[in-house]
Tab-separated table of C-alpha atoms in Angstrom:
chain	number	residue	atom	x	y	z
A	1	MET	CA	-36.843	2.217	20.078
A	2	VAL	CA	-35.589	3.650	23.159
A	3	LYS	CA	-33.856	0.588	23.799
A	4	PHE	CA	-31.650	0.758	20.646
A	5	SER	CA	-30.860	4.124	20.660
A	6	ASN	CA	-29.878	2.970	24.701
A	7	TYR	CA	-27.503	0.943	23.278
A	8	LEU	CA	-26.131	2.616	20.428
A	9	ALA	CA	-25.420	5.279	23.513
A	10	ALA	CA	-23.661	2.967	25.623
A	11	ALA	CA	-21.892	0.749	23.010
A	12	TYR	CA	-20.543	4.481	21.578
A	13	ASP	CA	-19.126	5.274	25.193
A	14	LYS	CA	-17.382	2.029	25.414
A	15	ASN	CA	-15.677	1.833	22.283
A	16	ARG	CA	-15.349	4.995	22.099
A	17	LYS	CA	-11.219	5.488	22.064
A	18	TYR	CA	-11.279	3.353	19.421
A	19	ILE	CA	-13.353	4.952	16.495
A	20	ASN	CA	-11.734	7.340	14.676
A	21	LYS	CA	-13.070	10.628	13.177
A	22	ARG	CA	-13.969	9.659	9.934
A	23	THR	CA	-15.960	6.293	11.662
A	24	MET	CA	-18.214	8.899	14.332
A	25	GLN	CA	-19.066	10.987	11.637
A	26	THR	CA	-20.081	8.665	9.412
A	27	GLY	CA	-21.783	7.313	11.905
A	28	ALA	CA	-24.103	9.615	12.719
A	29	LEU	CA	-25.172	9.900	9.564
A	30	ALA	CA	-26.225	6.295	9.467
A	31	VAL	CA	-27.778	6.210	12.522
A	32	ALA	CA	-30.205	8.840	11.526
A	33	LEU	CA	-31.026	7.555	8.359
A	34	MET	CA	-31.252	3.934	10.088
A	35	LEU	CA	-34.183	5.638	12.458
A	36	LEU	CA	-35.442	7.245	9.686
A	37	PHE	CA	-36.626	4.669	7.689
A	38	THR	CA	-36.940	1.740	11.087
A	39	GLY	CA	-39.488	4.481	11.876
A	40	ALA	CA	-41.008	4.250	8.758
A	41	TYR	CA	-41.634	0.708	8.047
A	42	THR	CA	-42.473	-0.573	11.456
A	43	GLY	CA	-46.306	-0.319	12.252
A	44	ALA	CA	-48.201	0.281	15.099
A	45	PRO	CA	-51.616	-0.830	16.440
A	46	GLU	CA	-51.869	2.386	18.377
A	47	GLU	CA	-50.579	6.010	17.682
A	48	GLU	CA	-47.650	6.334	19.567
A	49	VAL	CA	-44.994	8.969	19.785
A	50	SER	CA	-41.295	7.999	20.296
A	51	THR	CA	-38.495	10.732	20.629
A	52	THR	CA	-34.803	10.218	19.751
A	53	ALA	CA	-32.034	12.661	20.429
A	54	VAL	CA	-28.634	11.842	18.781
A	55	GLU	CA	-25.439	14.026	20.259
A	56	VAL	CA	-22.677	13.843	18.028
A	57	GLN	CA	-19.275	15.519	19.428
A	58	PRO	CA	-17.246	18.033	16.562
A	59	THR	CA	-14.045	17.685	15.591
A	60	SER	CA	-11.464	19.514	16.717
A	61	THR	CA	-9.492	18.815	13.169
A	62	ALA	CA	-10.641	19.036	9.726
A	63	GLY	CA	-13.476	16.920	8.390
A	64	VAL	CA	-17.293	16.574	7.869
A	65	PHE	CA	-19.291	16.950	11.019
A	66	SER	CA	-22.803	16.065	11.167
A	67	ALA	CA	-25.822	16.842	13.351
A	68	VAL	CA	-29.038	14.909	14.746
A	69	SER	CA	-30.472	17.846	17.076
A	70	SER	CA	-33.626	15.969	17.142
A	71	MET	CA	-36.256	13.396	15.463
A	72	GLU	CA	-39.886	12.361	16.337
A	73	LEU	CA	-41.401	9.426	14.764
A	74	THR	CA	-44.655	9.070	14.506
A	75	ALA	CA	-46.693	5.866	12.925
A	76	GLY	CA	-50.608	5.291	12.716
A	77	ASP	CA	-53.129	2.374	11.842
A	78	SER	CA	-52.461	3.418	8.118
A	79	SER	CA	-50.014	6.412	7.653
A	80	LEU	CA	-46.807	7.347	9.179
A	81	VAL	CA	-46.448	11.078	10.062
A	82	TYR	CA	-42.585	12.026	10.192
A	83	ALA	CA	-42.614	15.141	12.966
A	84	SER	CA	-39.563	16.565	12.319
A	85	ALA	CA	-35.598	15.746	11.464
A	86	ASP	CA	-33.314	18.526	11.659
A	87	VAL	CA	-29.881	17.437	9.964
A	88	THR	CA	-27.167	19.693	9.745
A	89	VAL	CA	-23.778	18.653	7.587
A	90	VAL	CA	-20.662	21.041	7.137
A	91	ALA	CA	-18.739	19.689	4.257
A	92	SER	CA	-14.864	19.683	4.301
A	93	THR	CA	-12.938	22.592	2.260
A	94	THR	CA	-10.208	22.227	-0.108
A	95	ASP	CA	-7.405	22.809	2.341
A	96	GLN	CA	-8.932	20.655	5.165
A	97	VAL	CA	-6.985	17.470	5.978
A	98	GLU	CA	-8.883	13.817	5.633
A	99	PRO	CA	-6.281	11.665	6.078
A	100	ASP	CA	-7.124	8.354	4.798
A	101	LEU	CA	-5.332	6.436	6.995
A	102	GLU	CA	-4.991	2.589	7.577
A	103	ASP	CA	-5.403	1.135	11.511
A	104	GLU	CA	-1.966	1.052	12.248
A	105	TYR	CA	-1.477	4.057	11.038
A	106	ASP	CA	-3.853	5.774	13.607
A	107	GLU	CA	-1.099	7.802	15.430
A	108	TRP	CA	-0.094	9.580	12.699
A	109	ALA	CA	-3.485	11.300	11.878
A	110	ASP	CA	-2.797	14.352	13.336
A	111	LYS	CA	0.959	14.649	12.633
A	112	VAL	CA	2.698	16.899	10.556
A	113	MET	CA	5.853	17.009	8.526
A	114	ALA	CA	8.201	19.791	6.635
A	115	GLN	CA	8.614	18.109	3.008
A	116	VAL	CA	12.287	20.440	2.810
A	117	ASP	CA	15.601	19.642	2.791
A	118	ASP	CA	16.878	21.867	5.541
A	119	TYR	CA	13.376	23.719	7.749
A	120	LEU	CA	10.811	25.722	7.492
A	121	SER	CA	9.885	28.560	9.442
A	122	ILE	CA	7.784	28.752	11.946
A	123	ARG	CA	5.533	31.768	12.184
A	124	SER	CA	3.610	33.707	14.962
A	125	GLU	CA	0.370	33.870	12.717
A	126	ALA	CA	-1.038	32.212	9.570
A	127	SER	CA	0.991	34.449	7.448
A	128	SER	CA	4.585	34.807	6.027
A	129	ASP	CA	4.537	38.508	6.786
A	130	SER	CA	3.977	37.395	10.388
A	131	GLU	CA	7.201	36.996	12.803
A	132	VAL	CA	9.272	33.349	12.040
A	133	ILE	CA	9.527	32.329	16.053
A	134	GLY	CA	10.937	28.500	15.267
A	135	LYS	CA	12.123	25.976	12.715
A	136	LEU	CA	10.175	22.515	11.868
A	137	ARG	CA	13.312	20.850	10.352
A	138	SER	CA	13.601	17.680	8.077
A	139	GLY	CA	12.811	14.683	10.713
A	140	ASP	CA	11.352	17.085	12.907
A	141	VAL	CA	7.272	15.694	14.078
A	142	ALA	CA	4.766	18.469	14.265
A	143	THR	CA	1.171	17.835	16.201
A	144	LEU	CA	-1.797	19.473	13.666
A	145	VAL	CA	-3.834	21.623	16.368
A	146	ASP	CA	-5.666	23.195	13.547
A	147	VAL	CA	-6.327	24.281	9.935
A	148	PHE	CA	-6.528	28.160	8.478
A	149	ASP	CA	-6.476	29.102	4.295
A	150	GLY	CA	-3.642	27.558	3.144
A	151	TRP	CA	-1.681	27.324	6.865
A	152	TYR	CA	-1.334	24.490	9.449
A	153	GLU	CA	-1.454	25.290	13.409
A	154	ILE	CA	1.092	23.327	14.973
A	155	GLU	CA	2.953	21.675	18.166
A	156	SER	CA	6.214	20.790	18.017
A	157	GLY	CA	8.738	20.513	21.296
A	158	ASN	CA	8.721	24.248	22.524
A	159	ALA	CA	7.489	25.671	19.253
A	160	HIS	CA	3.684	26.883	18.448
A	161	GLY	CA	2.958	28.698	15.793
A	162	PHE	CA	1.908	27.894	12.157
A	163	VAL	CA	3.658	26.908	8.897
A	164	SER	CA	2.505	27.339	5.158
A	165	ALA	CA	0.603	23.679	4.145
A	166	ASP	CA	2.363	23.886	0.573
A	167	PHE	CA	5.487	22.644	2.160
A	168	CYS	CA	4.136	20.124	4.375
A	169	VAL	CA	2.651	16.579	4.051
A	170	THR	CA	0.337	15.144	6.856
A	171	GLY	CA	-1.172	11.537	7.928
A	172	ILE	CA	0.192	8.589	6.236
A	173	GLU	CA	1.618	10.581	3.630
A	174	ALA	CA	4.078	12.134	6.939
A	175	TYR	CA	5.220	8.511	8.187
A	176	GLU	CA	5.652	7.644	4.776
A	177	LEU	CA	8.275	10.783	4.541
A	178	ALA	CA	9.540	10.185	7.963
A	179	MET	CA	10.647	6.606	6.844
A	180	ASP	CA	12.424	8.353	4.576
A	181	VAL	CA	14.343	10.633	6.051
A	182	CYS	CA	14.163	9.644	9.800
A	183	ASP	CA	16.742	7.021	10.964
A	184	THR	CA	15.286	4.003	12.405
A	185	TYR	CA	17.215	1.560	14.787
A	186	ALA	CA	16.437	-1.889	15.968
A	187	THR	CA	17.511	-2.177	19.597
A	188	THR	CA	18.554	-5.839	20.644
A	189	ASP	CA	16.039	-7.373	23.501
A	190	VAL	CA	18.837	-10.573	24.235
A	191	ALA	CA	22.502	-11.380	24.548
A	192	GLY	CA	24.414	-12.978	21.924
A	193	LEU	CA	22.056	-11.935	18.932
A	194	ARG	CA	23.625	-12.779	16.098
A	195	ILE	CA	23.921	-10.899	12.663
A	196	ARG	CA	23.732	-13.640	9.639
A	197	SER	CA	24.751	-13.267	6.380
A	198	GLU	CA	21.052	-13.755	5.036
A	199	ALA	CA	17.723	-13.834	6.264
A	200	SER	CA	18.230	-17.466	7.529
A	201	GLU	CA	18.946	-19.113	10.458
A	202	ASP	CA	21.250	-21.516	8.049
A	203	SER	CA	23.063	-18.937	6.720
A	204	SER	CA	26.463	-17.890	8.331
A	205	ILE	CA	26.815	-16.230	11.588
A	206	LEU	CA	28.165	-12.490	10.422
A	207	LYS	CA	28.820	-10.838	13.742
A	208	VAL	CA	27.384	-11.164	17.386
A	209	VAL	CA	26.315	-8.171	19.428
A	210	SER	CA	25.356	-7.868	23.044
A	211	LYS	CA	21.983	-7.206	24.351
A	212	GLY	CA	21.122	-3.165	24.355
A	213	THR	CA	22.940	-2.832	20.895
A	214	LYS	CA	21.179	-0.271	18.804
A	215	LEU	CA	21.779	-1.622	14.909
A	216	THR	CA	20.675	0.782	12.358
A	217	VAL	CA	17.930	-0.828	10.186
A	218	ASN	CA	18.714	-0.601	6.581
A	219	SER	CA	16.072	0.193	4.582
A	220	ASP	CA	17.015	0.065	1.202
A	221	ALA	CA	17.517	-3.976	1.670
A	222	GLU	CA	14.720	-6.869	0.919
A	223	VAL	CA	11.840	-7.372	3.335
A	224	VAL	CA	12.016	-10.569	4.428
A	225	ASP	CA	8.991	-11.908	7.196
A	226	GLY	CA	10.183	-12.475	10.289
A	227	TRP	CA	13.609	-10.894	9.956
A	228	VAL	CA	15.172	-6.957	10.093
A	229	ALA	CA	17.841	-5.941	7.708
A	230	VAL	CA	20.451	-4.210	9.814
A	231	THR	CA	23.786	-2.509	9.807
A	232	SER	CA	26.546	-2.386	12.527
A	233	ALA	CA	29.898	-0.952	12.297
A	234	GLY	CA	29.723	-1.546	8.896
A	235	VAL	CA	28.602	-5.157	9.016
A	236	SER	CA	25.138	-5.025	7.526
A	237	GLY	CA	23.193	-8.396	7.635
A	238	TYR	CA	19.674	-9.574	9.309
A	239	VAL	CA	18.730	-10.336	12.457
A	240	LYS	CA	15.198	-12.233	13.782
A	241	ALA	CA	12.765	-9.366	14.255
A	242	GLU	CA	11.540	-11.474	17.631
A	243	TYR	CA	14.519	-10.301	19.157
A	244	VAL	CA	14.586	-6.798	18.519
A	245	GLN	CA	12.998	-3.586	19.219
A	246	VAL	CA	12.001	-1.408	16.078
A	247	ASP	CA	12.002	2.002	16.671
A	248	MET	CA	12.010	5.287	14.331
A	249	VAL	CA	14.344	8.037	15.681
A	250	THR	CA	12.640	11.259	14.637
A	251	GLY	CA	12.745	15.124	16.087
A	252	GLU	CA	10.923	18.035	17.270
A	253	ALA	CA	10.950	21.123	16.605
A	254	ILE	CA	13.204	24.231	17.544
A	255	THR	CA	12.457	27.495	18.870
A	256	LEU	CA	14.847	30.700	17.782
A	257	GLU	CA	15.670	31.124	21.529
A	258	GLU	CA	16.530	27.041	21.524
A	259	GLU	CA	18.644	27.447	18.630
A	260	ALA	CA	20.691	30.685	20.084
A	261	GLU	CA	21.431	29.039	23.076
A	262	ALA	CA	22.629	25.935	21.865
A	263	LYS	CA	24.722	27.686	19.197
A	264	ALA	CA	26.297	29.898	22.680
A	265	ALA	CA	26.664	26.316	24.265
A	266	ALA	CA	28.496	25.069	21.396
A	267	GLU	CA	30.434	28.138	21.021
A	268	GLU	CA	31.682	27.885	24.281
A	269	ALA	CA	32.332	23.795	24.603
A	270	ALA	CA	34.320	24.615	21.268
A	271	ARG	CA	36.629	27.305	23.175
A	272	GLN	CA	36.845	25.355	26.755
A	273	ALA	CA	38.137	22.146	24.762
A	274	LYS	CA	40.553	24.501	22.547
A	275	GLU	CA	42.181	25.784	26.128
A	276	ALA	CA	41.859	22.200	27.427
A	277	ALA	CA	44.184	20.972	24.400
A	278	ALA	CA	46.132	24.383	24.797
A	279	ALA	CA	46.986	23.646	28.110
A	280	ALA	CA	47.391	19.849	27.709
A	281	ALA	CA	50.230	20.562	25.030
A	282	ALA	CA	51.879	23.073	27.068
A	283	ALA	CA	52.044	20.531	30.039
A	284	ASN	CA	53.214	17.895	27.474
A	285	GLN	CA	55.429	20.368	25.945
A	286	SER	CA	56.945	20.869	29.284
A	287	ILE	CA	57.222	17.365	30.518
A	288	ILE	CA	59.341	16.868	26.706
A	289	ASP	CA	61.531	19.982	27.701
A	290	SER	CA	62.339	18.887	30.723
A	291	ALA	CA	64.016	15.449	29.259
A	292	ASP	CA	67.464	14.191	28.567
A	293	ASP	CA	68.957	12.945	25.447
A	294	VAL	CA	68.922	9.554	26.747
A	295	THR	CA	65.341	9.850	28.048
A	296	LEU	CA	64.271	11.438	24.744
A	297	LEU	CA	65.980	8.497	22.827
A	298	ALA	CA	64.417	5.792	24.709
A	299	ALA	CA	61.159	6.946	24.307
A	300	ILE	CA	61.247	6.829	20.491
A	301	ILE	CA	63.006	3.650	20.460
A	302	GLN	CA	60.087	2.241	22.771
A	303	ILE	CA	57.490	4.039	20.617
A	304	GLU	CA	58.895	2.855	17.022
A	305	ALA	CA	60.317	-0.638	18.146
A	306	GLY	CA	59.628	-1.417	21.987
A	307	ASN	CA	58.017	-4.676	20.723
A	308	GLU	CA	60.927	-5.503	18.459
A	309	ILE	CA	64.139	-7.549	19.396
A	310	TYR	CA	66.844	-5.473	21.344
A	311	GLU	CA	69.368	-5.541	18.047
A	312	GLY	CA	65.577	-3.618	16.142
A	313	GLN	CA	65.760	-1.401	19.274
A	314	VAL	CA	69.402	-0.502	19.026
A	315	ALA	CA	68.825	-0.190	15.614
A	316	VAL	CA	65.914	2.979	16.321
A	317	GLY	CA	69.053	4.566	18.143
A	318	SER	CA	71.039	3.935	15.441
A	319	VAL	CA	69.079	5.784	12.473
A	320	VAL	CA	68.440	9.072	15.563
A	321	MET	CA	72.196	9.161	16.111
A	322	ASN	CA	73.377	8.940	12.414
A	323	ARG	CA	71.069	11.816	11.435
A	324	VAL	CA	72.410	14.020	14.661
A	325	ARG	CA	76.434	12.831	12.516
A	326	SER	CA	75.141	13.497	8.884
A	327	GLY	CA	75.048	17.469	8.740
A	328	SER	CA	71.973	17.130	6.747
A	329	TYR	CA	69.635	16.850	9.439
A	330	ALA	CA	69.218	19.047	13.109
A	331	ASN	CA	72.053	18.070	14.984
A	332	THR	CA	70.966	17.838	17.963
A	333	ILE	CA	68.508	14.700	19.680
A	334	SER	CA	65.348	17.003	19.954
A	335	GLY	CA	65.346	18.491	16.656
A	336	VAL	CA	65.439	14.880	14.681
A	337	ILE	CA	63.061	12.956	16.450
A	338	PHE	CA	60.796	16.445	16.413
A	339	ALA	CA	61.253	17.322	12.916
A	340	LYS	CA	58.090	17.331	10.970
A	341	GLY	CA	56.300	13.622	9.984
A	342	GLN	CA	59.523	12.420	10.626
A	343	PHE	CA	59.032	10.385	13.521
A	344	ALA	CA	55.536	8.740	15.751
A	345	THR	CA	55.790	11.964	18.417
A	346	SER	CA	52.321	11.969	19.456
A	347	ARG	CA	53.015	9.650	22.602
A	348	MET	CA	55.961	11.033	23.991
A	349	SER	CA	54.879	12.620	26.678
A	350	SER	CA	53.302	9.629	27.728
A	351	VAL	CA	55.889	8.134	27.532
A	352	ILE	CA	58.335	9.906	29.001
A	353	SER	CA	56.216	10.441	32.299
A	354	LYS	CA	55.435	6.181	33.245
A	355	GLY	CA	59.535	6.120	32.169
A	356	PRO	CA	60.573	4.160	28.962
A	357	LYS	CA	61.095	0.365	29.410
A	358	ALA	CA	64.509	-1.013	30.431
A	359	SER	CA	65.486	-2.457	27.315
A	360	CYS	CA	64.580	1.015	25.809
A	361	ILE	CA	67.259	2.654	27.889
A	362	GLN	CA	70.155	0.309	27.409
A	363	ALA	CA	69.206	0.561	23.599
A	364	ALA	CA	69.166	4.261	23.819
A	365	TYR	CA	72.937	4.216	26.077
A	366	ASP	CA	74.075	2.021	23.314
A	367	ALA	CA	73.369	4.023	20.507
A	368	LEU	CA	74.687	7.460	21.720
A	369	ALA	CA	78.174	5.194	22.865
A	370	GLY	CA	78.444	4.620	18.667
A	371	VAL	CA	77.103	1.550	18.267
A	372	ASP	CA	75.614	1.074	14.685
A	373	THR	CA	73.601	-2.029	13.787
A	374	THR	CA	72.556	-0.450	10.843
A	375	GLY	CA	75.517	0.174	8.940
A	376	GLY	CA	75.033	3.703	9.075
A	377	ALA	CA	71.526	3.602	7.932
A	378	THR	CA	69.076	7.478	7.856
A	379	HIS	CA	65.709	5.485	7.479
A	380	PHE	CA	63.834	2.704	8.361
A	381	ARG	CA	60.147	1.319	6.977
A	382	ARG	CA	58.365	-1.749	7.670
A	383	ALA	CA	60.244	-4.886	6.294
A	384	GLY	CA	59.019	-5.975	2.721
A	385	SER	CA	57.989	-2.435	1.593
A	386	LYS	CA	61.853	-1.497	1.185
A	387	ASP	CA	65.312	-3.407	-0.302
A	388	GLY	CA	68.056	-2.564	2.807
A	389	LEU	CA	68.980	-4.449	5.901
A	390	ILE	CA	65.894	-6.556	7.443
A	391	ILE	CA	66.357	-6.331	11.522
A	392	GLY	CA	63.113	-8.090	13.083
A	393	ASN	CA	60.265	-6.511	11.592
A	394	HIS	CA	61.600	-3.556	9.708
A	395	VAL	CA	64.288	-2.439	6.767
A	396	PHE	CA	67.021	-0.213	7.172
A	397	TYR	CA	68.339	1.841	4.563
């Protein structure tokens, strides 16, 4: 009996990391009962006493805790006497967590998620009257530290406090919630991975992606063994599962101090971006203001018709000059070009700073000299959108 007990102890130590909490709890009672019955049905020619101590480690989370303090079995020729057996069982209460998990979900056994749309307050004590110290947001995952009456003590990120159990799920339910609310990505392990229209190597190739590309896993698509449904830049299809690493992206809780710091940082970044944009706009305007009429006209010709035939470049310059002379628009080249919603001027300063190309400068000189290839037109669009004189890819009217 002693050898058998020693064998059990050695086997437990060797495989301890593979044994979950419920297995240990149930095993303790099983060992106790086995030792009792073994002693009851094993006779001995001489009376002997065997004492076996079975130690069970208590669990740190809620559940069933069993301890067998000591056990003595005495066997005689004709009768058996049980000397002592002290077994203590503490049953779980209704607010304790007993996740019934499959082995593949063991890592979620002590995980907690808030089943809320926005966030759940993390408090300093297990009371709704205590101070709020952080937020467990939708998609954040916390580790369960302990269980109280209606409250979970959790750790997540830099936050350590208490959340109401009424708004949380744990274990396998937390995993299932994470699958619903958290993004899952498939990262490619090979170069030139093909995204196919269907889960078959015979289906058409929709796109080819490079190694290290993160593809969004499409959880709503049909599940096919050996394939992963993904979406990349609006293209949805399937990739071979063996060529990607699938990971779920979960978040961590945030303390109120971290939230305040993040808000302040965002406001500062927005302020700096606004100042930078204002400075860039001022610099661009300075470039534009320093340009003469020929440069301005050549720049807008390049922007609107830089790749057109020369006659089409002159035509754009003619439209500008026809407006200047018409009396219905601004009477300056700058005023016509920068009238709201008329010409594409966003790249004006860039074109001016680099210098318009030679053909556009020559077209500007011709238009300023009165050359008009449009017959007096004051508008132009892409050809095919309106009736008029077609020159190159534009129609003038």
